[in-house]
PDB file of C-alpha atoms in Angstrom:
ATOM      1  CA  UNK A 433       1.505  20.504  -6.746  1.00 79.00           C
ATOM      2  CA  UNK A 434       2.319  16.887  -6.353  1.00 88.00           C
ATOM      3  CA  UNK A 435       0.697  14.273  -4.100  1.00 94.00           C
ATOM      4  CA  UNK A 436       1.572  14.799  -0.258  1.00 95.00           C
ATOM      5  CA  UNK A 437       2.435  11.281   0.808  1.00 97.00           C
ATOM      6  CA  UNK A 438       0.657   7.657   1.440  1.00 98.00           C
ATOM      7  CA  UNK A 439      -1.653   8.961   4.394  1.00 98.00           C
ATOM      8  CA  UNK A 440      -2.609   5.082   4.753  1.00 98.00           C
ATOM      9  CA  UNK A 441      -3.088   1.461   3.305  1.00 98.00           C
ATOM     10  CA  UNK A 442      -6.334  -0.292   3.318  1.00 98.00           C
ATOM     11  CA  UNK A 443      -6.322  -4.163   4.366  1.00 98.00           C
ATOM     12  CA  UNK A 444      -9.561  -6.480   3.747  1.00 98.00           C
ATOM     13  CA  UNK A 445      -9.562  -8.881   6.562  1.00 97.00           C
ATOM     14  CA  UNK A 446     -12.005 -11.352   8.238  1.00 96.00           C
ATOM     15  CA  UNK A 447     -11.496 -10.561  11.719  1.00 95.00           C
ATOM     16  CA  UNK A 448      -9.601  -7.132  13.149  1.00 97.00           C
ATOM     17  CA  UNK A 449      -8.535  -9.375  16.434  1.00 96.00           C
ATOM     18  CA  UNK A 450      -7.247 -12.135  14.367  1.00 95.00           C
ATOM     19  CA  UNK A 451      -5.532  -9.770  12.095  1.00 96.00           C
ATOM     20  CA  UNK A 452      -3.825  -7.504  14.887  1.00 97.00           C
ATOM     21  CA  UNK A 453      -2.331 -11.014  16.085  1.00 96.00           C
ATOM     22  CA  UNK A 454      -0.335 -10.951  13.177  1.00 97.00           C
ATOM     23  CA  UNK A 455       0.308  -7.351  12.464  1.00 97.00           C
ATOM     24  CA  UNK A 456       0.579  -6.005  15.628  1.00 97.00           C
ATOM     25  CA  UNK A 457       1.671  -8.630  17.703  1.00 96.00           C
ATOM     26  CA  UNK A 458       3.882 -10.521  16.166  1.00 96.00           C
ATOM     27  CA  UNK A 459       5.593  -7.968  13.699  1.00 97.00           C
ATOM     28  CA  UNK A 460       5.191  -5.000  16.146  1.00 96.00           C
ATOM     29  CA  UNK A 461       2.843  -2.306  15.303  1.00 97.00           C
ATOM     30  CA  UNK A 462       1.609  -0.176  17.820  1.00 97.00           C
ATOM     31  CA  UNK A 463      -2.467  -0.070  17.530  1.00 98.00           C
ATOM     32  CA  UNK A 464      -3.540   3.854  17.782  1.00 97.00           C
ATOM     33  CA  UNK A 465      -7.296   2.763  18.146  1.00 96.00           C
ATOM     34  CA  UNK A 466      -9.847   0.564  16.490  1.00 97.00           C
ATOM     35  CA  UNK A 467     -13.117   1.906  14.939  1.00 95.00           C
ATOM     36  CA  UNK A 468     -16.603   0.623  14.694  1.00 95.00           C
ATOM     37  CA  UNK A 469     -18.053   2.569  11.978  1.00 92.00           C
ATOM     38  CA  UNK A 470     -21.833   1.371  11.868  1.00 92.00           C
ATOM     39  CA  UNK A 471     -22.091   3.215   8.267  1.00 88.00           C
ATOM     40  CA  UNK A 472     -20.216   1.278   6.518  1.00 89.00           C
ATOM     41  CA  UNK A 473     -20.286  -1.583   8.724  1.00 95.00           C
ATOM     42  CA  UNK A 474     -17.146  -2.230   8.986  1.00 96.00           C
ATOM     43  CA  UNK A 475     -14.669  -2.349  12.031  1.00 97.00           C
ATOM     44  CA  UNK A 476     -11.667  -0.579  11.376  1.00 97.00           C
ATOM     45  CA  UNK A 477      -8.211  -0.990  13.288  1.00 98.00           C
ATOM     46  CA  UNK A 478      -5.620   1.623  12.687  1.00 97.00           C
ATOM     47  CA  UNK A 479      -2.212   0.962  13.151  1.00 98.00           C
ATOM     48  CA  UNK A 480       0.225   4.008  12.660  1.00 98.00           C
ATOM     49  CA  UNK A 481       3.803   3.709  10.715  1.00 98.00           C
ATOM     50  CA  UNK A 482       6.063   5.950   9.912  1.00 97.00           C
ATOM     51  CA  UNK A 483       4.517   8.981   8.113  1.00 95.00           C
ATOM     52  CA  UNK A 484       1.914   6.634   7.753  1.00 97.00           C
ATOM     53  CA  UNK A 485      -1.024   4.405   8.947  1.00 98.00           C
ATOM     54  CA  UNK A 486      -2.088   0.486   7.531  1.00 98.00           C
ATOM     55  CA  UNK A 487      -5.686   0.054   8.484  1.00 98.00           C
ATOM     56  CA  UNK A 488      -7.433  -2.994   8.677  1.00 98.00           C
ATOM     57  CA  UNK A 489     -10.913  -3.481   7.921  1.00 97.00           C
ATOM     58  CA  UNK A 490     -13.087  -6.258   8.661  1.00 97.00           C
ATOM     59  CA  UNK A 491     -17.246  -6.159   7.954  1.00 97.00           C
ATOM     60  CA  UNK A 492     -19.530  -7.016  10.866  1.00 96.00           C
ATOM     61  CA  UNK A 493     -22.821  -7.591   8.597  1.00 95.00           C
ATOM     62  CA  UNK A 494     -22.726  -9.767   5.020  1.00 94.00           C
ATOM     63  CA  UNK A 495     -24.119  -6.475   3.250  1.00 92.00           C
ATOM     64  CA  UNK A 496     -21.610  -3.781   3.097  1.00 92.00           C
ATOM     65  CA  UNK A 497     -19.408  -2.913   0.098  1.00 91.00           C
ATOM     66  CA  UNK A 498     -16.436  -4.667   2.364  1.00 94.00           C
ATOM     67  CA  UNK A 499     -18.103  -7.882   3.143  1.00 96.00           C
ATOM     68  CA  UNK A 500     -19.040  -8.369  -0.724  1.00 95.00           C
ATOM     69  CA  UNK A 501     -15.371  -7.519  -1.225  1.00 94.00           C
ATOM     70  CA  UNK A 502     -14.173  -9.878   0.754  1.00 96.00           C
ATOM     71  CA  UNK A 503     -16.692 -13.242  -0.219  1.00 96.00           C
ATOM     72  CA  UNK A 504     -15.707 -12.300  -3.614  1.00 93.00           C
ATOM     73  CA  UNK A 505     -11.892 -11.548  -3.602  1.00 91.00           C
ATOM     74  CA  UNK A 506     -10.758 -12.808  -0.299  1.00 94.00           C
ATOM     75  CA  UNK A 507      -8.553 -10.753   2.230  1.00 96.00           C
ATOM     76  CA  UNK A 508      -5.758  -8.861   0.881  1.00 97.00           C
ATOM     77  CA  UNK A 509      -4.731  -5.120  -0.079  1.00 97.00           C
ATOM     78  CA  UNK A 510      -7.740  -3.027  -0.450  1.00 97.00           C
ATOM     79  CA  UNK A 511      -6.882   0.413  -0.945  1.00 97.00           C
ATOM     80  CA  UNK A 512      -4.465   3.168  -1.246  1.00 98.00           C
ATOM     81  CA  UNK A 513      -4.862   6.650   0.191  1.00 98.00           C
ATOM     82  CA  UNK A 514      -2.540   9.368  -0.801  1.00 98.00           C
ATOM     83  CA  UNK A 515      -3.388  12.777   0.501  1.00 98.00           C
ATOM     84  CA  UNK A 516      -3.035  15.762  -1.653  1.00 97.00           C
ATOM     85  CA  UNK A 517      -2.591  19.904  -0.550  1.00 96.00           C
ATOM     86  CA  UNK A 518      -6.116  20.339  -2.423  1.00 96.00           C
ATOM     87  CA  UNK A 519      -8.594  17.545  -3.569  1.00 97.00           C
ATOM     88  CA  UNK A 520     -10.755  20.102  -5.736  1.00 96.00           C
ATOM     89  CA  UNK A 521      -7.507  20.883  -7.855  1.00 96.00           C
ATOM     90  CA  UNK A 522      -6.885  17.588  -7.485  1.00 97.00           C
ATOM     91  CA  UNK A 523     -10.035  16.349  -9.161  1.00 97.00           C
ATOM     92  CA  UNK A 524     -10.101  18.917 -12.056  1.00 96.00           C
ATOM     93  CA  UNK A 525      -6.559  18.070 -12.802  1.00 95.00           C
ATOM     94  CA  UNK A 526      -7.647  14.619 -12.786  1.00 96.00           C
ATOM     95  CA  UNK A 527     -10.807  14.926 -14.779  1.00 96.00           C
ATOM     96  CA  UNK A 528      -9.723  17.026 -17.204  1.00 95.00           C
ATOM     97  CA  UNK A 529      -6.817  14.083 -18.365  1.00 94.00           C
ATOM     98  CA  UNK A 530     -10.722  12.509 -18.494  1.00 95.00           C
ATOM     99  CA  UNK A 531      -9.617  10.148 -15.370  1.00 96.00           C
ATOM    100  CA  UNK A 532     -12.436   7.936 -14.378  1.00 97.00           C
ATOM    101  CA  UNK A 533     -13.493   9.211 -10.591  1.00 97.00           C
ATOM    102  CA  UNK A 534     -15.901   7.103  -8.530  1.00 96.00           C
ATOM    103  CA  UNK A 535     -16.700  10.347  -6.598  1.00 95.00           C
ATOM    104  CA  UNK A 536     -16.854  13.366  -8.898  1.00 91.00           C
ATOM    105  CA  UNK A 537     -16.546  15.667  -5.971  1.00 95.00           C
ATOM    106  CA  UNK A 538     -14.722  15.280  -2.245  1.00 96.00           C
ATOM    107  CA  UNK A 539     -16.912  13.885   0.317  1.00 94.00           C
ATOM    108  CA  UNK A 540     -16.318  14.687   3.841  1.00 94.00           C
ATOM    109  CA  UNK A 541     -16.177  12.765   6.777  1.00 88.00           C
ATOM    110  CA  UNK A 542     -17.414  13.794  10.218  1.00 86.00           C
ATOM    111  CA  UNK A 543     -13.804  14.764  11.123  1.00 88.00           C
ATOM    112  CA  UNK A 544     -13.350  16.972   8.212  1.00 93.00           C
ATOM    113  CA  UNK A 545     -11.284  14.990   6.271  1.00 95.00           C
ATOM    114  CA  UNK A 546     -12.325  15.368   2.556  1.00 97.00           C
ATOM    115  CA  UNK A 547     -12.103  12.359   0.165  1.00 96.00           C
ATOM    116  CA  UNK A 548     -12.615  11.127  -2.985  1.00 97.00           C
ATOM    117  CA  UNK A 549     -12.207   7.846  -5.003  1.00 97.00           C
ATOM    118  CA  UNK A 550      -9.836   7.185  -8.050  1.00 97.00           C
ATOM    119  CA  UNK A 551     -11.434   4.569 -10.845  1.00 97.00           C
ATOM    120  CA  UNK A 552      -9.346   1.292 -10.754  1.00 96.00           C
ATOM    121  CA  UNK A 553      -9.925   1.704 -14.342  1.00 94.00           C
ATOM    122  CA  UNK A 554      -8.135   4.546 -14.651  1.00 94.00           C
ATOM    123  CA  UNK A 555      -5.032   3.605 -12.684  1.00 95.00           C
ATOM    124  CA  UNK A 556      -4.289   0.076 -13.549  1.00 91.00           C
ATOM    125  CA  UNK A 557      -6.352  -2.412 -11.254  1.00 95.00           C
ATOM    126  CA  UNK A 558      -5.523  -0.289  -7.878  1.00 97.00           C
ATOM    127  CA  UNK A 559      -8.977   1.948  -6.130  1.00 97.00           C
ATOM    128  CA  UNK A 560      -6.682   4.946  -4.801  1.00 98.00           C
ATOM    129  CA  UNK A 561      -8.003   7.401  -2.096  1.00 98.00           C
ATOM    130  CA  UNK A 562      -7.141  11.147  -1.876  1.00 98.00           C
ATOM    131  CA  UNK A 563      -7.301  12.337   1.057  1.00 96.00           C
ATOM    132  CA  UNK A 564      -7.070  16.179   1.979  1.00 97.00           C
ATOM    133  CA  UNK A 565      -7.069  16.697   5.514  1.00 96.00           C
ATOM    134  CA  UNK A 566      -8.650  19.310   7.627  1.00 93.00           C
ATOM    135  CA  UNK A 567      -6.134  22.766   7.828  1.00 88.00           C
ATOM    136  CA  UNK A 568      -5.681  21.937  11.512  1.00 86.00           C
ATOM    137  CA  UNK A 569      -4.393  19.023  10.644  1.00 83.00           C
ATOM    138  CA  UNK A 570      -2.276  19.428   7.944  1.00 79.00           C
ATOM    139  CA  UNK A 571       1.634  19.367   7.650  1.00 64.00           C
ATOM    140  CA  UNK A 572       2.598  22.852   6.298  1.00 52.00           C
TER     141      UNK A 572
ATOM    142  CA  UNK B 763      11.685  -2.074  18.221  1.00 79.00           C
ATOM    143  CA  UNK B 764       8.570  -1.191  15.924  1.00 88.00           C
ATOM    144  CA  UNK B 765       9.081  -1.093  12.135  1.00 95.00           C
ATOM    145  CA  UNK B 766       9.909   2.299  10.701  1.00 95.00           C
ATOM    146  CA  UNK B 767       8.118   3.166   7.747  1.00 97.00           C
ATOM    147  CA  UNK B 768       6.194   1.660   4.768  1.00 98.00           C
ATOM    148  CA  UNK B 769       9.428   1.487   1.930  1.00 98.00           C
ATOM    149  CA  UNK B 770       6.986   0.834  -0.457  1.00 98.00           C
ATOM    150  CA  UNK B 771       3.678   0.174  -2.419  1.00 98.00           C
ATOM    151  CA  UNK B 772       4.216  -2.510  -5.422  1.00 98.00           C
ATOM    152  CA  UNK B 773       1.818  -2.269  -8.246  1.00 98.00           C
ATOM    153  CA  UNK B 774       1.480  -4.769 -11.043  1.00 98.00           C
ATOM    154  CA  UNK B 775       1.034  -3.284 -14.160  1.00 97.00           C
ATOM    155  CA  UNK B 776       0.651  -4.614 -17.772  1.00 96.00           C
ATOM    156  CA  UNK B 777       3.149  -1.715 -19.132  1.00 96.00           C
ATOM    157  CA  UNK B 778       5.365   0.912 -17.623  1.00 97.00           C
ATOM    158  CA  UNK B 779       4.699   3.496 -20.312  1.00 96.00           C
ATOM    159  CA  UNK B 780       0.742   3.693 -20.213  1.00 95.00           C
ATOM    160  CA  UNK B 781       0.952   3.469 -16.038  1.00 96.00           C
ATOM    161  CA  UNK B 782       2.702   6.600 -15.908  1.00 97.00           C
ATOM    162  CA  UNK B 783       0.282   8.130 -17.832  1.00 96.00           C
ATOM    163  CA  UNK B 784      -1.947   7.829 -14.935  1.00 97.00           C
ATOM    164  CA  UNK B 785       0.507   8.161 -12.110  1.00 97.00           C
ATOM    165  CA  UNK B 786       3.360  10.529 -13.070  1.00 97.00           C
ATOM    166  CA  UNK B 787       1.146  12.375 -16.210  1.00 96.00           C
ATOM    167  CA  UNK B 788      -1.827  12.658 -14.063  1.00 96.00           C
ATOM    168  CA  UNK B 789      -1.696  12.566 -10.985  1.00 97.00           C
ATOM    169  CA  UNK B 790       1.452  14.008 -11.402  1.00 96.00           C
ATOM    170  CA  UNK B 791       4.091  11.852  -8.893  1.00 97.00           C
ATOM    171  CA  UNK B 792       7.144  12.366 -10.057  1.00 97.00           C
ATOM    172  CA  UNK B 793       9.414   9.437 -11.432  1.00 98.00           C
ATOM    173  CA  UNK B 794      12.535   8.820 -10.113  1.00 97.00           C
ATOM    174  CA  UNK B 795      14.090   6.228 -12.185  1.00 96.00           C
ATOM    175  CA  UNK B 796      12.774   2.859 -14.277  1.00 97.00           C
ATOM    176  CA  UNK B 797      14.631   0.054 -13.548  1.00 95.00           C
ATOM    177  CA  UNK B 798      15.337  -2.651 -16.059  1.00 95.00           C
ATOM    178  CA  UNK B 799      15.814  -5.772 -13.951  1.00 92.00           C
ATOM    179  CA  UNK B 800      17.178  -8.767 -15.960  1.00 92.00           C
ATOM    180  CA  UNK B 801      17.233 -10.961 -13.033  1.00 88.00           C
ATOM    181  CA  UNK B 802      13.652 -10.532 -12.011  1.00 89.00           C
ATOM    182  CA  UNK B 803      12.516  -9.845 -15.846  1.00 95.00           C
ATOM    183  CA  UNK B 804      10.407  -7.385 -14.709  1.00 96.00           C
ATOM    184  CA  UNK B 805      10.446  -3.008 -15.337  1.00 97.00           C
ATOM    185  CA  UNK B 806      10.149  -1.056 -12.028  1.00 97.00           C
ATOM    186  CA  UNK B 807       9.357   2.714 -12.308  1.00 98.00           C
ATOM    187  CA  UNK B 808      10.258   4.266  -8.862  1.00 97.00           C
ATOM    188  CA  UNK B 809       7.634   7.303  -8.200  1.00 98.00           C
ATOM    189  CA  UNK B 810       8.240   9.018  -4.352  1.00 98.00           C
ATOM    190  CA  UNK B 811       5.517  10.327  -2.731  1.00 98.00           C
ATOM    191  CA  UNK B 812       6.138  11.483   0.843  1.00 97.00           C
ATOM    192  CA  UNK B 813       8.766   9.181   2.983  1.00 95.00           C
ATOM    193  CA  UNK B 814       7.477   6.467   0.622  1.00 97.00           C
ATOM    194  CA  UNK B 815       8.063   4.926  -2.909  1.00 98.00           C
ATOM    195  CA  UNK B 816       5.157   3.659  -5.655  1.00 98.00           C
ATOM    196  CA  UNK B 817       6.876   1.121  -7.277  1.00 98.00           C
ATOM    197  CA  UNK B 818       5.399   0.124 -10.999  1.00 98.00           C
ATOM    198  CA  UNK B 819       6.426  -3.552 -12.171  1.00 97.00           C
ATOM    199  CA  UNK B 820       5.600  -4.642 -15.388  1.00 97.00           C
ATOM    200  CA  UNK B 821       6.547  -7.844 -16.758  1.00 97.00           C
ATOM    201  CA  UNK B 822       8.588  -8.122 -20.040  1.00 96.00           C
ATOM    202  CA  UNK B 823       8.592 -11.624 -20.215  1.00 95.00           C
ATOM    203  CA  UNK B 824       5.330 -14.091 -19.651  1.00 94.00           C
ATOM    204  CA  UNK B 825       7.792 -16.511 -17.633  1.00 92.00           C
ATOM    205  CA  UNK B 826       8.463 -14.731 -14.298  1.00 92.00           C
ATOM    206  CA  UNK B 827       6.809 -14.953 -11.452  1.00 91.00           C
ATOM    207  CA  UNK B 828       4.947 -11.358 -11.980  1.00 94.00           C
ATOM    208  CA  UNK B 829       4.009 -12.135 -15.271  1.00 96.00           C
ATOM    209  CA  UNK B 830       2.079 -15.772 -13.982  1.00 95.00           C
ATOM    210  CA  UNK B 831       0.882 -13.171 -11.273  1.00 94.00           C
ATOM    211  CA  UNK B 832      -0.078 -11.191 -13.817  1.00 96.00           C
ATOM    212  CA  UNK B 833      -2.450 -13.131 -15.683  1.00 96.00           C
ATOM    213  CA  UNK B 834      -3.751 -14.769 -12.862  1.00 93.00           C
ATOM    214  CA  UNK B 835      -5.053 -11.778 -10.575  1.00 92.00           C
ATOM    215  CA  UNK B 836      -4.536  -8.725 -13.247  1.00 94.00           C
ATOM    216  CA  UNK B 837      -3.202  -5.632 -12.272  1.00 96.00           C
ATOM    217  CA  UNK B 838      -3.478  -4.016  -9.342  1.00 97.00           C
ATOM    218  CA  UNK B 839      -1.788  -3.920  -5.352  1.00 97.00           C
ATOM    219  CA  UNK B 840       0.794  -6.534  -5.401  1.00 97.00           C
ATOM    220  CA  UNK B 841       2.878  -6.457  -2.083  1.00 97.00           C
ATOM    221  CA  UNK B 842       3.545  -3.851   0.897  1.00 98.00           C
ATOM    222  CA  UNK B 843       7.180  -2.940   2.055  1.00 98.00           C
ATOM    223  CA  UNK B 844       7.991  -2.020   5.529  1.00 98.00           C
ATOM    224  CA  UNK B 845      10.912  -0.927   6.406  1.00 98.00           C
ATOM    225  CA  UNK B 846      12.745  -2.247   9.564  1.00 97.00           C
ATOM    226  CA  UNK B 847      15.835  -1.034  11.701  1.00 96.00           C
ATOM    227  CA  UNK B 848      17.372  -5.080  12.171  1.00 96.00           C
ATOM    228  CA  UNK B 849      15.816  -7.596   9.812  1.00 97.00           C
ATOM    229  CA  UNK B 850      17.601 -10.238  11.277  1.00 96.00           C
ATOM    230  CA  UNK B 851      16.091  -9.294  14.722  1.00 96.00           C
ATOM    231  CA  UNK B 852      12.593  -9.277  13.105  1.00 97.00           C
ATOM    232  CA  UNK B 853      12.482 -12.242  10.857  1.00 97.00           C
ATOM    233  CA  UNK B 854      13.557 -13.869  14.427  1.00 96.00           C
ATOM    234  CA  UNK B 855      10.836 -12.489  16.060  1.00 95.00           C
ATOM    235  CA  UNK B 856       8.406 -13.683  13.443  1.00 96.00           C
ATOM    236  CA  UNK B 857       9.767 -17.170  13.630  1.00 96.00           C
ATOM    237  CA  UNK B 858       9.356 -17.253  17.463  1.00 95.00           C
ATOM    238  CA  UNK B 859       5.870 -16.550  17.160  1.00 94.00           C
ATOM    239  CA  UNK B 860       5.374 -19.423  14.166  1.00 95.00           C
ATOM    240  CA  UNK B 861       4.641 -16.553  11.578  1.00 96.00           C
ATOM    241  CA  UNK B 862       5.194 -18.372   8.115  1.00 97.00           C
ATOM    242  CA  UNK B 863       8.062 -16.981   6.051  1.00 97.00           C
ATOM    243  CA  UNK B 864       8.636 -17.001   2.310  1.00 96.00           C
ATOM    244  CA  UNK B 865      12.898 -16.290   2.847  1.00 95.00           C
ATOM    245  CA  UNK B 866      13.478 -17.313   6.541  1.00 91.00           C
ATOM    246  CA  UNK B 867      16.848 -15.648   6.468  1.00 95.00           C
ATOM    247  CA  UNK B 868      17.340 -12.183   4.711  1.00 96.00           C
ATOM    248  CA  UNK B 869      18.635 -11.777   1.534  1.00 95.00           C
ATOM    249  CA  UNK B 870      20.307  -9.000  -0.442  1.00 94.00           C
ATOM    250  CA  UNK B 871      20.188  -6.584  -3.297  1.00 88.00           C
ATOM    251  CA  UNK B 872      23.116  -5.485  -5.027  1.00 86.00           C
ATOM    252  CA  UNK B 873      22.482  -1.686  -3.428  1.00 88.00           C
ATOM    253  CA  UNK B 874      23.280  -3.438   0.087  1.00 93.00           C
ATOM    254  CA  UNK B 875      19.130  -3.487   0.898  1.00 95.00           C
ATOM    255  CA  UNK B 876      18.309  -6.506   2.924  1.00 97.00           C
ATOM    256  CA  UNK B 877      14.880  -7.827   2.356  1.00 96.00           C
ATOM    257  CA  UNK B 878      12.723 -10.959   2.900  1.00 97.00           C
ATOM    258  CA  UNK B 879       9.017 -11.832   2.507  1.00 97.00           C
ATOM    259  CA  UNK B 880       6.376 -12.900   5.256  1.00 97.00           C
ATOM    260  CA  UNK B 881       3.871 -15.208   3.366  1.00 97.00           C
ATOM    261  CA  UNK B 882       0.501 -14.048   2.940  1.00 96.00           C
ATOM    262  CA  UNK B 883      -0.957 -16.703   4.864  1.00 94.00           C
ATOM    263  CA  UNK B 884       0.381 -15.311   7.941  1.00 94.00           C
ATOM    264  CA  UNK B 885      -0.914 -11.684   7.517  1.00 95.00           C
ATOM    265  CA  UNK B 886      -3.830 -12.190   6.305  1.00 91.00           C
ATOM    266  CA  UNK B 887      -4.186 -11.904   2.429  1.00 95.00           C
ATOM    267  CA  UNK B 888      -1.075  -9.734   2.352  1.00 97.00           C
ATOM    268  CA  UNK B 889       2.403 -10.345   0.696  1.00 97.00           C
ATOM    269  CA  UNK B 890       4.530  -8.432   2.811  1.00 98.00           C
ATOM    270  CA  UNK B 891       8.503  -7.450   2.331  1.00 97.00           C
ATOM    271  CA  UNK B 892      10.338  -6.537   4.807  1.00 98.00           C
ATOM    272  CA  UNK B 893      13.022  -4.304   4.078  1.00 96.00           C
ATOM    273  CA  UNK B 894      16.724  -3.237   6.291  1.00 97.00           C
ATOM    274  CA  UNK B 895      18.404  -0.157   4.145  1.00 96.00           C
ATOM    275  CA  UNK B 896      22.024  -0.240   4.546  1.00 93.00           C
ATOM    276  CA  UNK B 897      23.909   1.608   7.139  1.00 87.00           C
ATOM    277  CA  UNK B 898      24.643   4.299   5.007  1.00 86.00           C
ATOM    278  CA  UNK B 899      21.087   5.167   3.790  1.00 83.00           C
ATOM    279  CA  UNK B 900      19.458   4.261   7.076  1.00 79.00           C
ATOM    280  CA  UNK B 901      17.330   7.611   9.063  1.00 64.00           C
ATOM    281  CA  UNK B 902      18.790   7.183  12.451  1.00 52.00           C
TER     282      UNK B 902
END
């Protein structure tokens, strides 16, 4: 069964208020709500288009996985999530083309959402997300 | 009026052939078309996925602007697409609020697709296209 669609784009940034200046103000993005997840320490805007969201994520400590991102790479494209029907078949279809997976199985957040991350290795410089959201939620 | 949709994800790649391994073979997008473009010296594999594309562009020669890209960053998220009802009425907008442009009037592919880039000064790390589909293609 192929992918679903791009459920959302990941942007590194320094600041989310400086950021939505720019993306929401200016090129008009409507701002669903902004997130201040003290796990990963990062503040996280999301900004819904289309079919789809762009998220932007800014650290609020210098330890995170984000803020070491950043000081090393600078703000740009992070991520991209593309949610699938089922991330198990997902997975084994992946790992048995011997994909590289960051997350050998989905992880779930406290929504229900269940996620996993793609190698960059494996898909030429890019981390990709899958995403398989919670049967309430999805689209068929 | 906000933007419509995210057109597209760019991904630099070194080759076409061993990217679709991953994306198409794998993951298992499926491929549209692969676009030899002469102009831009560049190959472009066209994979939908949802109301979206995944564009793959691969350099062929080491002169073009992807291919200096290229082997400055590596592989990985090159530019964001969003797609917009007037483009003229939202590079204007841009402009009024002193949002730095790349093309600071639109310009056009041979399919009738309007496009111009915001730099990625302005959005914070990101290369952004913006993207008006002719009348015949448009949604509404």
């Amino acid at each position: 069964m192929p992918p679903i669609k791009i459920n959302h784009i990941a942007i590194v940034v320094e600041e989310v208020d400086a950021a939505l200046k720019f993306w929401r103000d200016a090129l008009g993005l409507p701002l669903q709500h902004v997130e201040h997840n003290e796990g990963e320490e990062v503040d996280i805007a999301f900004l819904p288009v289309g079919d789809s969201e762009i998220e932007l994520i800014a650290p609020f400590t210098e330890t995170s996985g984000v803020a070491k991102y950043l000081a090393k790479k600078g703000a740009g494209l992070h991520h991209l999530c593309i949610e699938v029907e089922d991330i198990a078949a997902a997975l084994a279809q992946l790992s048995a083309q011997n994909i590289e997976l960051i997350n050998d199985a989905p992880r779930a957040r406290p929504d229900g959402t269940r996620y996993a991350f793609v190698h960059p290795r494996a898909t030429g410089g890019v981390l990709l997300e899958l995403y398989e959201l919670p049967a309430e939620r999805k689209h068929s």
